[in-house]
Coordinates of C-alpha atoms and ligand atoms in Angstrom, one line a residue:
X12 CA -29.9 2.7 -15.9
X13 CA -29.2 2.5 -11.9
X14 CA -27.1 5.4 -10.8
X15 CA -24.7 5.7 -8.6
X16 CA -26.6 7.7 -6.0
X17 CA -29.4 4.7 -6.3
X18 CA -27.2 1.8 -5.6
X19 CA -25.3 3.6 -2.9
X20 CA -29.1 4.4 -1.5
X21 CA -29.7 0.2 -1.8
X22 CA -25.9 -0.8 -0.5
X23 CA -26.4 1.1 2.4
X24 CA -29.3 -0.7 3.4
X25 CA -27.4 -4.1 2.9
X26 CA -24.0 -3.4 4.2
X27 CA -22.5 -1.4 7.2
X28 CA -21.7 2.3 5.1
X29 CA -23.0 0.6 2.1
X30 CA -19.3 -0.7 1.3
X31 CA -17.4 -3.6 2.0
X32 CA -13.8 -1.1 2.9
X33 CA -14.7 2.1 5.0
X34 CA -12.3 4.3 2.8
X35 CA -14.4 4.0 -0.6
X36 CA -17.5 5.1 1.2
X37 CA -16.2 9.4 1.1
X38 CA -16.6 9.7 4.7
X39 CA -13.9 12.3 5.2
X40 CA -13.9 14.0 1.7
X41 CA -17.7 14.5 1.7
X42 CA -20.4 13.5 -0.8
X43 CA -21.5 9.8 -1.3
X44 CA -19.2 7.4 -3.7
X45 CA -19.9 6.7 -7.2
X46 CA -19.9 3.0 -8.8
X47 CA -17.8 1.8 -10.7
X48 CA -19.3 -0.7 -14.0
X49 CA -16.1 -0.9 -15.9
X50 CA -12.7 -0.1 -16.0
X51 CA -9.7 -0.5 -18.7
X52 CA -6.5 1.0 -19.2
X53 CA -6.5 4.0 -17.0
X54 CA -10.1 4.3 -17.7
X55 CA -13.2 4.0 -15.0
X56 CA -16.7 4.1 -16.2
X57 CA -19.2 4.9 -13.5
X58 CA -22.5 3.8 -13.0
X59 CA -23.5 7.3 -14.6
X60 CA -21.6 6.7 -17.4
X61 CA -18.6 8.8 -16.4
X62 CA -15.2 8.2 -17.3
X63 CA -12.6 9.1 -14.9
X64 CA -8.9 8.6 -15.4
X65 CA -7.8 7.0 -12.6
X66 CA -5.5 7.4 -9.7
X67 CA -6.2 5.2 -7.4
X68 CA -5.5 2.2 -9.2
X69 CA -7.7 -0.2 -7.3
X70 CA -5.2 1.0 -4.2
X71 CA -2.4 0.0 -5.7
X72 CA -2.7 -3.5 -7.4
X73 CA -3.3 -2.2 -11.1
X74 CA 0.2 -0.9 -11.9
X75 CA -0.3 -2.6 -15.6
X76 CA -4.1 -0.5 -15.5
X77 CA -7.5 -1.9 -15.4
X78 CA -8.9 -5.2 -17.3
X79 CA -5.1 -5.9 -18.5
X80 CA -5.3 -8.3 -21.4
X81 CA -2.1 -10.1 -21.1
X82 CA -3.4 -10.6 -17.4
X83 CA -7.2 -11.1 -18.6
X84 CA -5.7 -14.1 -20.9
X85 CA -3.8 -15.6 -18.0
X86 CA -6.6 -15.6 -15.8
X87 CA -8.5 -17.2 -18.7
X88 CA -6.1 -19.8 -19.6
X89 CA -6.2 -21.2 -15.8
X90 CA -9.9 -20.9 -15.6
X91 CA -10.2 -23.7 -18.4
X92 CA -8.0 -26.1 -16.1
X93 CA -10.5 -25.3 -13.0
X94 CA -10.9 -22.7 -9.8
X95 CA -9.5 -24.1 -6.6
X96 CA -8.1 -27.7 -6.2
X97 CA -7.0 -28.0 -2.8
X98 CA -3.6 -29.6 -3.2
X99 CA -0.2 -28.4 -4.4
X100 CA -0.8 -27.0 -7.8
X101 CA 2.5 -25.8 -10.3
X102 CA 1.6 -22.0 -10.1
X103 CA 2.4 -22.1 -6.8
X104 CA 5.9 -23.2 -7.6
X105 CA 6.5 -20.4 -10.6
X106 CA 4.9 -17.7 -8.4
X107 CA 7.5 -18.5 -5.3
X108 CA 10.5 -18.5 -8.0
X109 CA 9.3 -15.0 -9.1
X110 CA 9.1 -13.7 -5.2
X111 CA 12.5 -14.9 -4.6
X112 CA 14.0 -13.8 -8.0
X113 CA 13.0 -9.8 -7.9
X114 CA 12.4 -9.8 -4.3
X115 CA 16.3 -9.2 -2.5
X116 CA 16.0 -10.5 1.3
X117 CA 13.6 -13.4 0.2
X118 CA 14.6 -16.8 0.3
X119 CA 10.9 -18.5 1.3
X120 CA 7.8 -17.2 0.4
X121 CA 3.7 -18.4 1.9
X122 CA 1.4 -17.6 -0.3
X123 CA -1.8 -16.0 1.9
X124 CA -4.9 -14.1 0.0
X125 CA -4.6 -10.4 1.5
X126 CA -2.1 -7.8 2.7
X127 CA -3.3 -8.4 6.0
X128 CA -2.9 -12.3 6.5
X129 CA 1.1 -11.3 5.4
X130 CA 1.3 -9.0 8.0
X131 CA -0.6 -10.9 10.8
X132 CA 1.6 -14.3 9.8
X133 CA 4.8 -11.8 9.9
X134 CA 3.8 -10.9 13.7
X135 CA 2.9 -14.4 14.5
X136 CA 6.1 -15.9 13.1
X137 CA 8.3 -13.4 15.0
X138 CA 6.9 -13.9 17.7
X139 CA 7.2 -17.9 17.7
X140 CA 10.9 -17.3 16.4
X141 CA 11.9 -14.7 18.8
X142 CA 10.1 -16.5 22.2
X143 CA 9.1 -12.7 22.6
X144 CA 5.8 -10.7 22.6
X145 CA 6.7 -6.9 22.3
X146 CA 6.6 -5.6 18.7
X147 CA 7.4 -2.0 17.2
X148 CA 5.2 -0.1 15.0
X149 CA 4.5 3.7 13.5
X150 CA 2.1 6.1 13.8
X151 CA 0.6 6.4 10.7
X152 CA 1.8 3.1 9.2
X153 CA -0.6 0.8 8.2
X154 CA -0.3 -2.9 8.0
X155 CA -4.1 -3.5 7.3
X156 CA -6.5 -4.6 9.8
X157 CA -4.4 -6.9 12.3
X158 CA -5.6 -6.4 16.0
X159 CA -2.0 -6.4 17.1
X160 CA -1.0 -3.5 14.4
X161 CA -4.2 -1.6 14.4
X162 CA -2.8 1.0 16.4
X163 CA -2.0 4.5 15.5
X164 CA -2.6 3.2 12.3
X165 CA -2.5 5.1 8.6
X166 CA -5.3 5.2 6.0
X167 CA -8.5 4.0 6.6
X168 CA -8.5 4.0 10.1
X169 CA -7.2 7.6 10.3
X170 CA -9.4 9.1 7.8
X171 CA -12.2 7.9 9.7
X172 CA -10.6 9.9 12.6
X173 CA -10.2 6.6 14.5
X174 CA -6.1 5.3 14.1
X175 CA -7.1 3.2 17.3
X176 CA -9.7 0.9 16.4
X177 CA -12.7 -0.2 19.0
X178 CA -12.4 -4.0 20.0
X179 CA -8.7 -4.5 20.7
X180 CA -8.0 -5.9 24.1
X181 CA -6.2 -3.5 26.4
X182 CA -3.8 -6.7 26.8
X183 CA -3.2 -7.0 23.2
X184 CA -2.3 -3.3 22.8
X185 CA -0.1 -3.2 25.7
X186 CA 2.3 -5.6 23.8
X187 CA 2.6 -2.8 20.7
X188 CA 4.2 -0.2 21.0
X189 CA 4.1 2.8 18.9
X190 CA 7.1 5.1 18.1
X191 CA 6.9 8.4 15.5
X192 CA 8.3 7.9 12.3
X193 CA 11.9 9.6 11.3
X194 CA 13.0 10.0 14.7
X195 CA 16.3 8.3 15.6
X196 CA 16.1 9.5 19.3
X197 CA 12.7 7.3 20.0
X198 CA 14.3 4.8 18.8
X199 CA 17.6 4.7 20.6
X200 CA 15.3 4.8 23.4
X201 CA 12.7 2.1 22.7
X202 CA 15.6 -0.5 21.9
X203 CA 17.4 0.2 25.2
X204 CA 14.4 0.2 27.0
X205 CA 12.6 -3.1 25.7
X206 CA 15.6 -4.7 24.2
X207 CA 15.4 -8.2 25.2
X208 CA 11.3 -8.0 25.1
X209 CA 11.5 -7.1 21.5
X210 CA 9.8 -9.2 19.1
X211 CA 9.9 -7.5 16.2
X212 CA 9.7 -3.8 14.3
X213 CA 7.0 -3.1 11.5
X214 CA 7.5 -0.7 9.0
X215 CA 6.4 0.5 5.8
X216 CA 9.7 1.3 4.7
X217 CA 8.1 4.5 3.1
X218 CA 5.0 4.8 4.7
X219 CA 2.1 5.5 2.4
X220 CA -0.8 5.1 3.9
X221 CA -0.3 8.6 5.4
X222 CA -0.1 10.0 1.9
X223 CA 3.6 9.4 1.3
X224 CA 6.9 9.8 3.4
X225 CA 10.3 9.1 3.1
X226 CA 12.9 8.2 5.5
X227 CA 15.8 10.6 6.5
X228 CA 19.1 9.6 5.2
X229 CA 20.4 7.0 7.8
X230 CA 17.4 6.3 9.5
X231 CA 16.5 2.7 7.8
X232 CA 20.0 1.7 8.6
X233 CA 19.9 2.7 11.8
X234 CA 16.7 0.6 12.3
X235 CA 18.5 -2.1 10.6
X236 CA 21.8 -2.1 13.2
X237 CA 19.5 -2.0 16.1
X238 CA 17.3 -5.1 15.0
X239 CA 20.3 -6.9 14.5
X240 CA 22.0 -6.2 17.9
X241 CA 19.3 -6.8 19.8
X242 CA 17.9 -9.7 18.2
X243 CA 14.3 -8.4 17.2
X244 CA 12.9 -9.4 14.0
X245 CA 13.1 -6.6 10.8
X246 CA 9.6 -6.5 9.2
X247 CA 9.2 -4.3 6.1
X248 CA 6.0 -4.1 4.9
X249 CA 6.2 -3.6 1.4
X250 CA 2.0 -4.6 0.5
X251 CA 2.4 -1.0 -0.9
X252 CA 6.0 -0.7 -2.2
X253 CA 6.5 -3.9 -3.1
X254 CA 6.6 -4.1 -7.0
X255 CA 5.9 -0.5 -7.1
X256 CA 8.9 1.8 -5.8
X257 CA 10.7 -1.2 -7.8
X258 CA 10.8 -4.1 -9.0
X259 CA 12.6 -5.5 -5.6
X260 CA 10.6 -2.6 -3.4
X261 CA 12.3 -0.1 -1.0
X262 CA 14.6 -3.1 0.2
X263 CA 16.4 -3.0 -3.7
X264 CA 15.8 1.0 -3.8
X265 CA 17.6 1.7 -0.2
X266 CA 19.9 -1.6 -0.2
X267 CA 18.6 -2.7 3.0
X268 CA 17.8 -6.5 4.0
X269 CA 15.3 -6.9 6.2
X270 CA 14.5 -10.4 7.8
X271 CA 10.7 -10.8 6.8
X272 CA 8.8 -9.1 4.0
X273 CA 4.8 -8.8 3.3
X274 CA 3.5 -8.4 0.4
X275 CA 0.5 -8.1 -1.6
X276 CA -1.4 -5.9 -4.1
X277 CA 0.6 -6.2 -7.2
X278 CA 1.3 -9.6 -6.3
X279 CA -2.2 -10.6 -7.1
X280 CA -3.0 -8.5 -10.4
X281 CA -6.1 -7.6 -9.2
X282 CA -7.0 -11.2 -7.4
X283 CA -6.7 -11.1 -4.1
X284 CA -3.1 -12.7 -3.4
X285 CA -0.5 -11.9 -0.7
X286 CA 2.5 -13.4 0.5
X287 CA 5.0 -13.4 3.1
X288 CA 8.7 -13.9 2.7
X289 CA 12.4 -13.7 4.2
X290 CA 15.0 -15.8 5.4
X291 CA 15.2 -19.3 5.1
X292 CA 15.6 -20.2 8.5
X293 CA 12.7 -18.2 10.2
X294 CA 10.5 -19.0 7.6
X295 CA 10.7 -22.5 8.5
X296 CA 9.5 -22.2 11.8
X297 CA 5.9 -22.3 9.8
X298 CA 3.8 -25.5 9.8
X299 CA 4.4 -27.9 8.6
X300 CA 7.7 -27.7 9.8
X301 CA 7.5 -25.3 12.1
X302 CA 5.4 -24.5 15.3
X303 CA 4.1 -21.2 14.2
X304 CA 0.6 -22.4 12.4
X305 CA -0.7 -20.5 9.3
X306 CA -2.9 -22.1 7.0
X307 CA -5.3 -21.3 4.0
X308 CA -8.5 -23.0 1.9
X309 CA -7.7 -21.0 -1.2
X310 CA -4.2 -20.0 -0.5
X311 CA -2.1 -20.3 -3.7
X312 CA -5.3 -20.3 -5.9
X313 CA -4.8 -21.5 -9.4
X314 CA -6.9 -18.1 -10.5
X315 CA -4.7 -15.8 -8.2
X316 CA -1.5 -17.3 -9.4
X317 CA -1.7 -17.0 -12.9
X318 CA -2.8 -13.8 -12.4
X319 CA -0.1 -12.4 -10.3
X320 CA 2.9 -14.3 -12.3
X321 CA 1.4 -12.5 -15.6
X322 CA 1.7 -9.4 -13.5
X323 CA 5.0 -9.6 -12.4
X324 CA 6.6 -10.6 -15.2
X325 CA 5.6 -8.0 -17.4
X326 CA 7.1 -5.8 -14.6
X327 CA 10.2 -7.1 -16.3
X328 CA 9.5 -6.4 -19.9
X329 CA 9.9 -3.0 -22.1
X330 CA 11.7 -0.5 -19.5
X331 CA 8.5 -0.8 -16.8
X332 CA 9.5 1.6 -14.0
X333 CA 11.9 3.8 -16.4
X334 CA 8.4 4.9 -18.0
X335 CA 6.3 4.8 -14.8
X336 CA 9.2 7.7 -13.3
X337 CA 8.9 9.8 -16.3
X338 CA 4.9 10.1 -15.6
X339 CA 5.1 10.3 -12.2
X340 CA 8.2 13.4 -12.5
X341 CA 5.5 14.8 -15.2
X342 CA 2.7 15.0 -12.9
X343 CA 5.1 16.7 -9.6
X344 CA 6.5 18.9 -12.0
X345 CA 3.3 20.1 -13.3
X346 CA 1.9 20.5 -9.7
X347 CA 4.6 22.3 -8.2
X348 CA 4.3 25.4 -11.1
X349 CA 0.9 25.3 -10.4
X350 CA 2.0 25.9 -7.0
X351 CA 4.1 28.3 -7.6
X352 CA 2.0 29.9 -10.2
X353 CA -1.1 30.1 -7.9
X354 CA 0.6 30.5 -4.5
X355 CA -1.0 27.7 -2.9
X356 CA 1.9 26.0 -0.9
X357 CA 1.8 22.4 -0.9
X358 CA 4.3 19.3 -1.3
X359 CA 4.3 16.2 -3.7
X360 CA 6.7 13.8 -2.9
X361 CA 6.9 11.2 -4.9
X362 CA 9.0 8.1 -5.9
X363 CA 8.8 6.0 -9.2
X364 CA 4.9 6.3 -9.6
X365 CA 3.7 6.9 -6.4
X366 CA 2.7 10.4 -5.0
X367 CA 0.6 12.6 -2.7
X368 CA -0.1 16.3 -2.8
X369 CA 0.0 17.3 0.8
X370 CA -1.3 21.1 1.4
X371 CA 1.3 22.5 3.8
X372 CA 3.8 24.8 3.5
X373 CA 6.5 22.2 5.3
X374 CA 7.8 18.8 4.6
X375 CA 5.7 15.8 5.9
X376 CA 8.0 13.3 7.7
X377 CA 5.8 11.9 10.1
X378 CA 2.0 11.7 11.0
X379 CA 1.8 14.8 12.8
X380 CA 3.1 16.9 10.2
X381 CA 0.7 14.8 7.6
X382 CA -2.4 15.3 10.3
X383 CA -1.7 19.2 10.5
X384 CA -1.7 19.5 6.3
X385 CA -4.5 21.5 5.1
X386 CA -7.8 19.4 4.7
X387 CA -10.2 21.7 3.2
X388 CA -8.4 22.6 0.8
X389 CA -7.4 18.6 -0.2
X390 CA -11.2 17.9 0.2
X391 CA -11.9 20.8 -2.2
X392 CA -9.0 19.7 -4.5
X393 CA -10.5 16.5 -4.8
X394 CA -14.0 17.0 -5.7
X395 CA -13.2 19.8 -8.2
X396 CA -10.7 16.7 -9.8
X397 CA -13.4 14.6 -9.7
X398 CA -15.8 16.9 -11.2
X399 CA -13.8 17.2 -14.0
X400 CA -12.9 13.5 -14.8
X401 CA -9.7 12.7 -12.3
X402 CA -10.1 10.1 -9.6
X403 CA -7.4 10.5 -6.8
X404 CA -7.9 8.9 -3.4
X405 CA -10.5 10.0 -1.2
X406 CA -8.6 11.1 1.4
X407 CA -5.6 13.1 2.4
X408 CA -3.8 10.4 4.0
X409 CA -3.7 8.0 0.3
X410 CA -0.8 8.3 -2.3
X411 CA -1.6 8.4 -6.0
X412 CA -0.7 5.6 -8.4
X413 CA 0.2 5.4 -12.1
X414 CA 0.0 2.8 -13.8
X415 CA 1.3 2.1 -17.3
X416 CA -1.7 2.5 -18.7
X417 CA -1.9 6.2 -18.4
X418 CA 0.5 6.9 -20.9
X419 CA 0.9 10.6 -22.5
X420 CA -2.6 11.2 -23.1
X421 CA -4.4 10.8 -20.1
X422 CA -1.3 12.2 -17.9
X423 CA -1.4 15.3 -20.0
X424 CA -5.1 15.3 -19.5
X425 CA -5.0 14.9 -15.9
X426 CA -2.3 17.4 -15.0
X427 CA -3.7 20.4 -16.7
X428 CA -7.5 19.1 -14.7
X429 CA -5.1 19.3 -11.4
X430 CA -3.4 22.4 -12.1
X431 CA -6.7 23.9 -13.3
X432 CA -8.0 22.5 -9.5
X433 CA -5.1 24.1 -7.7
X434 CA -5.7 27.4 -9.1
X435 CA -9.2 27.1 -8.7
X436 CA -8.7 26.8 -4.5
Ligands
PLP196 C1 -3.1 -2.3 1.7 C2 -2.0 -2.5 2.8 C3 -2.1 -3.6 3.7 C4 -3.3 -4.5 3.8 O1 -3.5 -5.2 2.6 P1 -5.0 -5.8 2.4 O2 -4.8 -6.6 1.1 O3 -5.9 -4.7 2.2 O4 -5.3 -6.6 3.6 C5 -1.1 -3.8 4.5 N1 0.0 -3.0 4.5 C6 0.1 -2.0 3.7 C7 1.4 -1.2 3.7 C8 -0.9 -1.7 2.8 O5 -0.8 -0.6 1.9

């Protein structure tokens, strides 16, 4: 058998940090990342034959858990019809009715194969809509790895210590500008400032690649009102949110309707699928009707679309999110006795079934507070989780995901590891 420690050893020689996404490789946590072989249910098997019940939920995407067989079967049943054919293909056509059923503020969906791609067509659009270059953003929000929006940016980026990544033009850069999260007064002041300049504003509507943070009451609608007066385009960024917080994202949670959507992770299933969406009439400024180009080889994959309709609409069956909230109020109760009980201050917010245990003695609502959180002590609460069979993120700055798969057993299982690992700090 190859162990972990030997294939990391080999990878490293192959690829830059011996992965192919900077966060798996343990940089800010410490210690070198295992393999996975395996993984069902809530269930990974390592390349040491370890099992580890599983937080991280392949970042999101596995809200059914790993190797789903109603998803497995889907995948399957397209397989036998062929990969990739290059035209218009019927999934396409079920996947877009899905989008626009459970998804509020969408009326036209593009199909693209990653997060990013939705996110960089969303810029790219608004900008071609609007006639205007500026575009908003927040520290700490991620929108994956678009030039234009990898600035001051969450996860990844920020656990590598690096939120402003090397090789984007000064020129580029100059046309983003970057405004804290929950503060109503920046963004009075931005609006009135670059009002008729302004393209567009991108937000995770609760921005979770920071760990996890909600907006104060009032301050999505504000957002809203000022988009809509001053003509810039309203982006929510829902990659994360989208499928998860609900089954129509923050947008259905908080009633809000933004212009354009991105999606992706749950959209997929586990196949790399994402998808951009919103109103009718900026949508069609795309090609081919359009003059904002986007395109794609595999976009719309047979493969990708069976999977992501299988996972989608078993979001609708047998009381999905109800079940997902129980498990996710289970594991924030748990933690916060064994915060209490230990007298280690910390705060898990969490929504439906996503959280993040931030060590601080304050709210987090924005990236400084999340930046001055105790790291030590998450680093140490991590490995001592791992050592005894939990998996959750590698890094301060990720929220937590449950998927439906963890049921009683392996929740139970993984609170008493975590409480054990608070008391232990
Ligand atoms: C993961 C993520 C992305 C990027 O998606 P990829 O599929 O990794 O390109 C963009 N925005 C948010 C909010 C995300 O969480």
């Amino acid at each position: 058998m190859t162990t972990s420690s030997e294939l990391f050893q080999r990878a490293q020689q192959l690829m830059p940090g011996g992965v192919n996404s900077p966060v798996r490789a343990f940089r800010s946590v410490g210690g070198a990342p295992f393999f996975t072989k395996s993984a069902q249910g809530a269930t990974l098997t390592t390349a040491d034959d370890r099992e580890l019940i599983d937080f991280v939920c392949t970042w999101g995407p596995a809200i059914h858990g790993h190797n789903n067989e109603t998803i497995r079967k889907a995948i399957s049943e397209a397989l036998n019809k062929g990969t990739s054919f290059g035209t218009p293909n019927p999934y396409e056509i079920e996947m877009a009715e899905l989008i626009i059923d459970l998804v509020p503020s969408v009326e036209k969906v593009r199909m693209v194969n990653s997060g990013t791609e939705a996110t960089m067509t969303a810029i790219r659009l608004a900008r071609g809509y609007t006639k205007r270059h500026k575009i908003i953003k927040f520290a700490g929000c991620y929108h994956g790895h678009v030039d234009s929006l990898l600035i001051k940016a969450g996860s990844g980026a920020l656990t590598l210590g690096n939120p402003d990544s090397a090789g984007i033009p000064e020129s580029l850069a100059r046309e983003t500008i970057v405004l804290p999260f929950n503060d109503p007064e920046a963004l009075e002041n931005a609006f009135a400032s670059y009002s008729d300049q302004l393209a567009a504003v991108i937000l995770e509507p609760y921005p979770a690649n920071v760990g996890l943070i909600f907006p104060k009451s009032g301050y999505l609608q504000q957002l809203r009102k000022l988009c809509s007066e001053h003509g810039a385009i309203l982006i929510f960024d829902e990659v994360m949110t989208g499928f998860r917080v609900s089954a129509g994202g923050v947008q259905q949670h908080e009633a809000i309707t933004p212009d354009l959507t991105a999606l992706g992770k749950i959209i997929g299933g586990g196949l790399p699928v994402g998808a951009l969406g919103g109103k009718a009439e900026i949508m069609d400024y795309l090609a081919p009707l359009g003059p904002v180009y986007q395109a794609g080889t595999l976009s719309g994959n047979p493969l990708a679309m069976a999977a992501g309709i299988a996972s989608l609409r078993m979001l609708e069956e047998g009381n999905v999110y109800q079940r997902l909230e129980i498990m996710g109020e289970q594991v924030r109760e748990a933690i916060q006795t064994a915060s209490k009980e230990s007298g280690i201050p910390l705060q898990i917010p969490q929504v439906a079934s996503m959280f993040c245990i931030y060590f601080s003695e304050k709210p987090v609502e924005n990236l400084d507070d999340a930046t001055d959180t105790n790291t030590d002590r998450f680093n140490k609460f991590f490995h001592t989780c791992l050592e005894n069979g939990v998996y959750i993120p590698p890094s301060k700055y990720e929220a937590n995901f449950i998927s439906t798969a963890h049921q009683q057993g392996s929740i139970d299982q993984a609170c008493d590891v975590m409480v054990e690992a608070i008391h232990s700090l």
